[in-house]
XYZ file of C-alpha atoms in Angstrom:
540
model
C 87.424 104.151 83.515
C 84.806 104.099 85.729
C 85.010 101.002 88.671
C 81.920 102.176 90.731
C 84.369 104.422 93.292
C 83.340 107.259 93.654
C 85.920 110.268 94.012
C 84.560 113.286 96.005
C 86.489 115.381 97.990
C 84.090 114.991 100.523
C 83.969 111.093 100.650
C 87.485 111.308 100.303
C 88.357 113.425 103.226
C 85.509 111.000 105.445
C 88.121 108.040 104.758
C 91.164 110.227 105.636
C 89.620 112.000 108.565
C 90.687 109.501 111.184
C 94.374 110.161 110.445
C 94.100 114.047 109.486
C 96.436 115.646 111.772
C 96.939 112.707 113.763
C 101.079 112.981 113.615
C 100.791 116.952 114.891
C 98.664 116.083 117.703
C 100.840 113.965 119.355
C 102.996 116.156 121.488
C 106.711 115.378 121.034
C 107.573 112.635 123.400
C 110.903 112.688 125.732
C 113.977 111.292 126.078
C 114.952 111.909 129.782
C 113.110 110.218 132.365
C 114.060 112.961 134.943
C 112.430 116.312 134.755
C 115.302 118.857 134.805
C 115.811 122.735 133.789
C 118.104 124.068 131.167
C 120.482 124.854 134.581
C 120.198 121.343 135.406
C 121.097 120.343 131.936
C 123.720 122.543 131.740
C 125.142 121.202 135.242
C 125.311 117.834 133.823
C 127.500 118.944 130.424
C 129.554 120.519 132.995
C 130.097 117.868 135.286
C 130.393 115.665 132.161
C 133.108 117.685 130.541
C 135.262 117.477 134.021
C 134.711 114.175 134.837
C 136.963 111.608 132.674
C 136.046 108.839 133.996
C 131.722 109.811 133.036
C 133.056 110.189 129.565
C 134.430 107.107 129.408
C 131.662 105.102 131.249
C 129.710 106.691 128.761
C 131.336 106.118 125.751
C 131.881 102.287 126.855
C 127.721 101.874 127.474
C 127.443 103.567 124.634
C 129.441 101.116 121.894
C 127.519 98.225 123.182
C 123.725 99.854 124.145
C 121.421 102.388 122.891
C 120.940 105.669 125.014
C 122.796 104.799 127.605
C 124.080 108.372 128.170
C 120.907 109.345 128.301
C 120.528 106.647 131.070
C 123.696 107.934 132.798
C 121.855 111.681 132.457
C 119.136 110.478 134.160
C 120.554 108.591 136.922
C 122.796 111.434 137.497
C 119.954 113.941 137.885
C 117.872 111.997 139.976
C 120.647 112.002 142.044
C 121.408 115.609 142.128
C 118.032 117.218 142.067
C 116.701 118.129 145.371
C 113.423 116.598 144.515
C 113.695 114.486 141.274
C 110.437 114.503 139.682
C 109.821 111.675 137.245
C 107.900 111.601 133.748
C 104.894 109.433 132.762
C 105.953 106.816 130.839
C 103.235 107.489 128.220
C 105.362 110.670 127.692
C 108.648 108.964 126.807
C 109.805 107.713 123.740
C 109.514 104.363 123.276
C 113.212 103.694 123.102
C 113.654 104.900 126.554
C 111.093 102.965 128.183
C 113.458 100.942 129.609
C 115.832 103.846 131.309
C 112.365 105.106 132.627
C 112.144 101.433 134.158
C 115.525 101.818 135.602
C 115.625 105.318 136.868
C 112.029 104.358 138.309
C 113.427 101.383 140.259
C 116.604 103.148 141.350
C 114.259 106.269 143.127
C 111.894 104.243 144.390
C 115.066 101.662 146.098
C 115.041 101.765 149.948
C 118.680 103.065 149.741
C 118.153 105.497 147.498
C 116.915 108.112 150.366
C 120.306 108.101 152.073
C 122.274 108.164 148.532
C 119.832 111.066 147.789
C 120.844 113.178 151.055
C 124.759 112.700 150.372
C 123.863 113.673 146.864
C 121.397 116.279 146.373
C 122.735 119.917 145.142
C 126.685 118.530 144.648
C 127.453 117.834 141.216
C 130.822 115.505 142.393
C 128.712 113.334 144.534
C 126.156 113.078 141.725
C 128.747 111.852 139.623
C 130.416 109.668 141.814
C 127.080 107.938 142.294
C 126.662 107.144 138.916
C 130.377 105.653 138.769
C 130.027 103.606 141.467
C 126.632 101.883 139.761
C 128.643 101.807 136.974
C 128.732 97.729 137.011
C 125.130 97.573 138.089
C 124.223 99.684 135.119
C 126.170 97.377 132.589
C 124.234 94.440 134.000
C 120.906 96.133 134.002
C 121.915 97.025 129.933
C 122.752 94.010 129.243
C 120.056 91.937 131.045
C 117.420 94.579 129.046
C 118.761 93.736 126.024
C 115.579 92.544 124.536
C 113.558 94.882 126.059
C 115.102 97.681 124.702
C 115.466 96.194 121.182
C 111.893 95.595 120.880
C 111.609 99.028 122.499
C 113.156 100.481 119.615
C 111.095 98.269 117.002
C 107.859 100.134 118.934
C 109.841 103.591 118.431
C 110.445 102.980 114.476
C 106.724 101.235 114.233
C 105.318 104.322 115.690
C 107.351 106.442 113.437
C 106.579 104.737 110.786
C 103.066 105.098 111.496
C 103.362 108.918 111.666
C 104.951 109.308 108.980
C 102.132 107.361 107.071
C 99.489 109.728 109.208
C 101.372 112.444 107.680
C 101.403 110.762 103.650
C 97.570 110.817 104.382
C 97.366 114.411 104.816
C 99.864 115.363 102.184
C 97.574 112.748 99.957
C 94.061 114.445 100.554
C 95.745 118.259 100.254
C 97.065 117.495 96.659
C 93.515 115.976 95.732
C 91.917 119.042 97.072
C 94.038 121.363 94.876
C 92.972 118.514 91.838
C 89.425 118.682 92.873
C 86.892 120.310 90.395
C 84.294 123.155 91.015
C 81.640 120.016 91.874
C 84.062 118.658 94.374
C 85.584 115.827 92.137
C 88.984 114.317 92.122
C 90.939 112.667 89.477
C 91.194 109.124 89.652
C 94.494 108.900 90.143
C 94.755 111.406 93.300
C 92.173 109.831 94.495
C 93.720 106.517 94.503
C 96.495 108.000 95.989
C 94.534 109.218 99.142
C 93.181 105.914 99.286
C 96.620 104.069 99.189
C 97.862 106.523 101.873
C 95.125 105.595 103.729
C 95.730 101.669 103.574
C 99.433 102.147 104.292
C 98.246 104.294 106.985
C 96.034 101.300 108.959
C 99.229 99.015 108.350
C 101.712 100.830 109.975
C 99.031 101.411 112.645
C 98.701 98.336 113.162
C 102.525 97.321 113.212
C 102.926 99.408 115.643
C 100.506 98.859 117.705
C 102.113 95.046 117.681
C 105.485 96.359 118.050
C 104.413 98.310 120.968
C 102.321 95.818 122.816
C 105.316 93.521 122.303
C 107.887 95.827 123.876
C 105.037 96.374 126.984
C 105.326 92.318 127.185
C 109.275 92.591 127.056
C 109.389 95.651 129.510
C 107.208 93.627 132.076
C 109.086 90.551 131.896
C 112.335 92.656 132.763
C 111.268 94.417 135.299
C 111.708 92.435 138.163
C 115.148 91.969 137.204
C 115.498 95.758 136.843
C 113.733 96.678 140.260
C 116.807 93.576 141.713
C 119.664 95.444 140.021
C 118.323 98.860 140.948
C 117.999 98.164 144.192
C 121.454 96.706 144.403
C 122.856 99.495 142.507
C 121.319 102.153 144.775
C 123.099 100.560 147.951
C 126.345 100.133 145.855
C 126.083 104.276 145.056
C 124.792 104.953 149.111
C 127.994 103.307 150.299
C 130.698 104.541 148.275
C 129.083 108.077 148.975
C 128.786 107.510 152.402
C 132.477 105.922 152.575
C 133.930 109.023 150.989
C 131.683 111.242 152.987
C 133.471 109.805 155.906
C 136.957 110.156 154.745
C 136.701 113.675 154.003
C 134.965 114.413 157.308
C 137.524 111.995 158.912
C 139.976 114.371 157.382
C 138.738 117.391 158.212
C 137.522 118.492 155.270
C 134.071 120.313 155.554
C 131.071 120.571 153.211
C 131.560 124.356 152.758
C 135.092 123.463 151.965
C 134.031 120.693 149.207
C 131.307 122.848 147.568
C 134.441 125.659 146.556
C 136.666 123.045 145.273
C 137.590 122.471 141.533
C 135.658 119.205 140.400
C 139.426 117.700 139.230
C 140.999 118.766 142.752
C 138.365 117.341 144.631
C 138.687 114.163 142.651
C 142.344 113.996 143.825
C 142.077 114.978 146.995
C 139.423 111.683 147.193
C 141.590 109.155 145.100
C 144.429 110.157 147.802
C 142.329 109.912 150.791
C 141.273 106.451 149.314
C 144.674 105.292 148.381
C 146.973 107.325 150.327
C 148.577 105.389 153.478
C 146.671 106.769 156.053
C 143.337 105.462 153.974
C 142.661 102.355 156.674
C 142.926 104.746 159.788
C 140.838 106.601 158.769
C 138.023 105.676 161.079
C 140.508 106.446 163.977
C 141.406 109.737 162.751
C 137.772 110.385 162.875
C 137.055 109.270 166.240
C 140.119 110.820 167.519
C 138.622 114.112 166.150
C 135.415 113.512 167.082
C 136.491 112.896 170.960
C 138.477 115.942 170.833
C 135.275 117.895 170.175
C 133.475 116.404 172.597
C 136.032 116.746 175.276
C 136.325 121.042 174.094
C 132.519 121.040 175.210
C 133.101 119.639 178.617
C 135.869 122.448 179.370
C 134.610 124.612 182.098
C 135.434 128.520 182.016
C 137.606 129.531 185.423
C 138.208 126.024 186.210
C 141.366 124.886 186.897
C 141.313 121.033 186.408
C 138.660 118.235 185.325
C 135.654 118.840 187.919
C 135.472 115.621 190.402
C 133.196 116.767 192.996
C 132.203 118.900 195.382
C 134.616 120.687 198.421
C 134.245 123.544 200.671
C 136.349 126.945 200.536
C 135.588 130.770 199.589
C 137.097 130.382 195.864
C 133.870 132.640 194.596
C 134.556 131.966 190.911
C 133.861 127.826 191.759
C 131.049 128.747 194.096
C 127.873 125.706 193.342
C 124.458 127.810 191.900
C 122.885 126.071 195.344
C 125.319 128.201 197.351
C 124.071 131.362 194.782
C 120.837 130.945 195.518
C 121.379 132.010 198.858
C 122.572 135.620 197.793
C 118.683 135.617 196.687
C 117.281 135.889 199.727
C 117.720 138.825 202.487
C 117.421 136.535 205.495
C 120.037 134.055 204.165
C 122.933 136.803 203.023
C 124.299 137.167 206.368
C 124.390 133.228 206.752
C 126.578 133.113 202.946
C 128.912 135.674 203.952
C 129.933 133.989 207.639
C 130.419 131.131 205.521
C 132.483 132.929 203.500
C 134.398 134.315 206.195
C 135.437 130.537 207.470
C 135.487 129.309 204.386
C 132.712 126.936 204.111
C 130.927 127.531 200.849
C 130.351 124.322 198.739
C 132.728 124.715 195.509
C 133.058 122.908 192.507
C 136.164 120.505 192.878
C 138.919 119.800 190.401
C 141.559 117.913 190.269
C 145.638 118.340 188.641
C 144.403 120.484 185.702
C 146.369 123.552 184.845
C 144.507 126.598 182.487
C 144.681 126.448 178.532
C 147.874 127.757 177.286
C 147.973 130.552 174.540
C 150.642 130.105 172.786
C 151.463 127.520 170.296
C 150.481 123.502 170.104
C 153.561 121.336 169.211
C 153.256 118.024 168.599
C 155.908 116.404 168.556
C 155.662 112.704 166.424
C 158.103 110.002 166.374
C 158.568 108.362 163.237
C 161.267 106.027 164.212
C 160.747 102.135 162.853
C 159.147 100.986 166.176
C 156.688 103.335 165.540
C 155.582 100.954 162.024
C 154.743 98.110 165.315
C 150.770 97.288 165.451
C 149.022 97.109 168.419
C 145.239 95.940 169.256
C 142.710 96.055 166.350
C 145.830 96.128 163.894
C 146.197 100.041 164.710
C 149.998 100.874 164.491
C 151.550 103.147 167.179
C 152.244 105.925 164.077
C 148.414 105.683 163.241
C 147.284 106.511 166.902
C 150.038 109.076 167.818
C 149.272 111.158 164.095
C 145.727 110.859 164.715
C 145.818 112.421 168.057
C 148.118 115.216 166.232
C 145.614 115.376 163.815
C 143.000 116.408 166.891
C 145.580 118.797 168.641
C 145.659 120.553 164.904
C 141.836 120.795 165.568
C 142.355 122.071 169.678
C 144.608 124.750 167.820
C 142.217 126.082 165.204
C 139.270 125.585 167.081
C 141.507 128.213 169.933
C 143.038 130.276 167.165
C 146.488 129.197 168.228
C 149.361 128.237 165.685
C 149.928 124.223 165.697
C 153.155 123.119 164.569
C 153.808 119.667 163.646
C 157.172 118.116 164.203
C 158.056 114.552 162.800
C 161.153 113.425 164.239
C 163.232 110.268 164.599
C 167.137 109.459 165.002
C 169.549 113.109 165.914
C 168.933 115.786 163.632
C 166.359 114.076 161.809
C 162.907 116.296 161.585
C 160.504 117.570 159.608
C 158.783 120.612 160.627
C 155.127 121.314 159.269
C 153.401 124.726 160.211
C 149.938 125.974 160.517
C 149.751 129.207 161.430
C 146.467 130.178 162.994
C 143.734 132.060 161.171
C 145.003 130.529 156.973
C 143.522 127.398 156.101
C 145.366 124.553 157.381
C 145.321 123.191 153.187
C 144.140 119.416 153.317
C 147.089 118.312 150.708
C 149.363 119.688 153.605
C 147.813 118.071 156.557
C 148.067 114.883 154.333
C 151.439 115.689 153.937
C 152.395 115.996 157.514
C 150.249 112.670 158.746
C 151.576 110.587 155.662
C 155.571 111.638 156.116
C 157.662 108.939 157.974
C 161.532 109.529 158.356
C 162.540 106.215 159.716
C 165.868 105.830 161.998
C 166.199 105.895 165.801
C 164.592 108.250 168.130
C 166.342 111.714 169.532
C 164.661 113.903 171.776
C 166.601 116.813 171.963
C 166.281 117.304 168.333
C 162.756 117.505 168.159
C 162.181 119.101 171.679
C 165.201 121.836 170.794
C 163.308 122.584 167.597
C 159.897 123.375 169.465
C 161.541 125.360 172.035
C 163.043 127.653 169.113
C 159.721 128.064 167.492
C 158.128 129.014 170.936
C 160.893 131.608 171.597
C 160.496 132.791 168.212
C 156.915 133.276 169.016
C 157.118 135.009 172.222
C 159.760 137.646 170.723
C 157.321 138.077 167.519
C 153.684 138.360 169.308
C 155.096 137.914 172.952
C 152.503 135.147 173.489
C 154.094 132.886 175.775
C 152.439 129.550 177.355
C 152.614 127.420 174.821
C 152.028 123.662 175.019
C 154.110 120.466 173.690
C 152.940 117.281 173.298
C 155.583 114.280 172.964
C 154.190 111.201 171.816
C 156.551 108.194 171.279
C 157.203 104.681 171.791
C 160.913 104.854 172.669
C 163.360 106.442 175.602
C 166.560 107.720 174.947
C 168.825 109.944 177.157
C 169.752 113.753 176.950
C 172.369 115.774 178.047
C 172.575 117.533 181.550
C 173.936 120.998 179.406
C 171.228 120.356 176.840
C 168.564 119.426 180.429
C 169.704 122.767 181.777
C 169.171 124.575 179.158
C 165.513 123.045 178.990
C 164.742 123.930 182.057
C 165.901 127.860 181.569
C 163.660 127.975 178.401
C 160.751 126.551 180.462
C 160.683 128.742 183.186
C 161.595 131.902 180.937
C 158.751 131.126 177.882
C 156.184 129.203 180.283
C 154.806 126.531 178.280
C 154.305 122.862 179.599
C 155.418 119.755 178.081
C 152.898 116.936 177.532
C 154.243 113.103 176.861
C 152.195 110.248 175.722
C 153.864 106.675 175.208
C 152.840 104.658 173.114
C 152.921 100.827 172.917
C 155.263 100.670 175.267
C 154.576 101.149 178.815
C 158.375 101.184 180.690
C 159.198 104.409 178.635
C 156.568 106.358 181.230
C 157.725 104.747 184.111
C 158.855 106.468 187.025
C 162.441 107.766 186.884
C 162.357 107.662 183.361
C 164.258 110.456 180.925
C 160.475 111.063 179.572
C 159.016 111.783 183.140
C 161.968 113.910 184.070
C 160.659 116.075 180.603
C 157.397 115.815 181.277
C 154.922 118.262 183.296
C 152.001 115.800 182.875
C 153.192 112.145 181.395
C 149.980 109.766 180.200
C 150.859 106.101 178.887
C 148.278 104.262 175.827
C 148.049 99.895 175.525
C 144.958 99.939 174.210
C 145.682 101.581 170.564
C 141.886 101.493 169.283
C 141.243 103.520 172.757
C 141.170 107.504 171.938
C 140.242 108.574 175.028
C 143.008 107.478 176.851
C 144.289 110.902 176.210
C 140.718 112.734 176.622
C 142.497 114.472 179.324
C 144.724 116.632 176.711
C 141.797 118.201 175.156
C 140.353 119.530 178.138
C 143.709 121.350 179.113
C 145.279 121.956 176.002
């Protein structure tokens, strides 16, 4: 029957023409927000497959929200990459508009740049940045909720409307192979091109709807999203920066974290966060931290802390001022009658014997006074194990052995050793400034056992001048046999005994049992003060 329509191939393909192709054009739109590699990718399934607590973030999200791994991917990357490049949204698929939203709002956050430099190139802070936004990320899912519904509606319109695109071209190919020598088509493929072609404009135009819809939805979220990005971002930049400072409070470097197992390193965090040293951790820092600072002040061929200036003919503490004069010919013969009457201007010191090179001992009481807190809160065990924790330093730092001895009531020790040139192993050093035996206080025990390990040095390596450092809060007497004896082992191995007190001044005081031990006797009030014993790192 003929209705007045004509059906050429060539009329035919006119109507079609606008959605020939149309579907293949469009370049295949993304999922991921961040631009990343296939070694970034595969960093991520890595990370992923070590990290329990991702998969289960991730599989939680996932239950209530679309693509929220894909989310966690991307906030994980941006975090890692040294330079996180973002994509246009027009090249994203619709359903991830709104991560694009978020991950855009989480870069662009003022804290951001210092999560990024704790971050960038280590796969464990990466992670641990996206667990600690983990509640900011559930808020910013659920609070998008609409957005990324209709989001989805603009994704299956614009499907849809490919897919019709596609019908079109399918349509007008099987009335070409229909098509006559003249160029006509049957009536009934050429109704179907033309029904293609209506169901074409629809879908067009539903998703055009659908997608100006989820534009209205995005916008209207997005000031929520840029809130909870930004508070995310600082919620990421302080745990990072929190654990950043516990390991470095600990000792533990960034060469040292970049060779460690992903599960080992998240132990070694959880017990650094948990662990009982976990508040003191600041102190320990400091303590460590002064102790540096106080190495760099040591002056080579000195033999105390430099307090001035005093005459003599000591050449190795001669001023450069005095030098100087050795520069000119006409002022050589005034330096050397100087010299001669011993009246060149020399550095001055004061009490200060050389560095040993034998061992560090520290010897710790652990008796139940020690549990007493002091200023700030700080108890008398945190300060005396975090100024063990710097003589372990001074003993690396020297390439001297540093033995750790815990002690409280008689013939109760523990002995922890750290030879020089192994790693010290941060489980063990966690070991030794976590252990607390409880009890009374003894010094011959503890004192006895250092002497034995600095004999047993001398007659292995016959390195002699070691050093001990006694810290405690309590006094307690010793035997004149067992005193003799000290004294013999002294004189014999050379090494000096240090004693810091703790808490409780009248243990130092003169005529004391600790003085009498003692070659150099310091006592601490103030236990949020570290350098009260600043003096120890610049002799030990």
């Amino acid at each position: 029957m003929d209705d007045g329509t004509s059906n050429g191939l060539e009329e035919l393909a006119g109507l079609a023409r606008t959605w020939l192709g149309l579907s293949s054009s469009v370049p295949g739109r993304h999922t991921a927000a961040v631009v990343a590699d296939r070694f970034d990718r595969m960093t991520w399934r890595d990370t992923y497959e070590q990290s329990a607590a991702l998969r289960e973030l991730a599989g939680e999200l996932d239950a209530c929200h679309d693509h929220a791994t894909d989310l966690l991917t991307d906030v994980f990357l941006a975090a890692y990459k040294a330079g996180p490049r973002l994509r246009e949204p027009a090249e994203m698929e619709a359903s991830r508009l709104v991560n694009h939203q978020v991950v855009t709002s989480l870069v662009e956050s003022p804290a951001f740049t210092e999560l990024h430099r704790e971050t960038a190139g280590d796969p464990y802070a990466a992670a641990m940045a996206v667990l600690a936004q983990a509640a900011a990320l559930r808020g910013l899912l659920e609070r998008t909720r609409e957005a990324r519904d209709r989001a989805g509606q603009a994704e299956r319109g614009r499907q849809a409307a490919d897919d019709a695109a596609s019908a079109v071209a399918e349509a007008l190919r099987q009335a070409a192979e229909e098509a006559g020598q003249d160029g006509t088509v049957p009536a009934p493929a050429a109704d179907a091109v033309r029904q293609a072609v209506e169901t074409a404009e629809a879908a067009e135009a539903t998703a055009r709807r659908a997608a100006r819809d989820a534009a209205q939805a995005l916008g209207a979220a997005a000031p929520g999203v840029r809130a909870g990005a930004r508070n995310a971002a600082a919620k990421a930049a302080e745990a990072v920066r929190r654990e950043s400072a516990l390991m470095r409070a600990w000792g533990v470097g960034p060469g040292e974290l970049e060779r460690m197992p992903f599960d080992r390193r998240a132990r070694l965090a959880e017990r650094l966060r948990t662990g009982r040293f976990a508040e003191w951790a600041e102190l320990i820092g400091r303590f460590r931290q002064m102790a540096r600072g106080e190495r760099a002040r040591k002056v080579e061929n000195a033999t105390g802390e430099l307090v001035g200036v005093t005459l003599g003919n000591d050449l190795s503490r001669v001023i450069p001022a005095e030098l100087a004069n050795l520069g000119l010919p006409e002022l050589r013969a005034v330096f050397a009658v100087r010299y001669a009457a011993g009246e060149l201007m020399l550095y001055d010191s004061q009490g200060e014997q050389s560095t040993g090179q034998g061992a560090i001992i520290a010897c710790v009481d652990t008796s139940h006074s020690m549990y007493e807190a002091g200023p700030g809160g700080i108890t008398r065990e945190a300060w005396a194990k975090g100024c063990a924790l710097a003589l372990l330093d001074q003993a690396r730092e020297a390439g001297r052995d540093f033995v750790g001895i815990l002690f409280s009531a008689p013939g109760r020790i523990q002995v922890f050793r750290f030879p020089a040139g192994r790693s010290a192993g941060t489980d063990r050093v966690l070991d030794f400034a976590e252990t607390f035996l409880g009890g009374g206080t003894s010094y011959q025990t503890p004192l006895s056992a250092a002497g034995e390990l600095l004999e047993e040095e001398f007659d292995d390596t016959s390195r002699g001048r070691g050093d001990i450092v006694m810290i405690t809060d309590d006094d307690c007497g010793v035997t004149e046999e067992w005193m003799r004896g000290w004294n013999e082992a002294k004189r014999r191995l050379g090494f000096r005994v240090f004693g810091v007190v703790v808490g409780a001044p009248r243990v130092g005081e003169a005529g004391s049992v600790l003085e009498a031990l003692c070659d150099n006797l310091r006592s601490v009030e103030d236990l949020t003060d570290v350098h009260a014993a600043a003096d120890l790192f610049r002799v030990i």
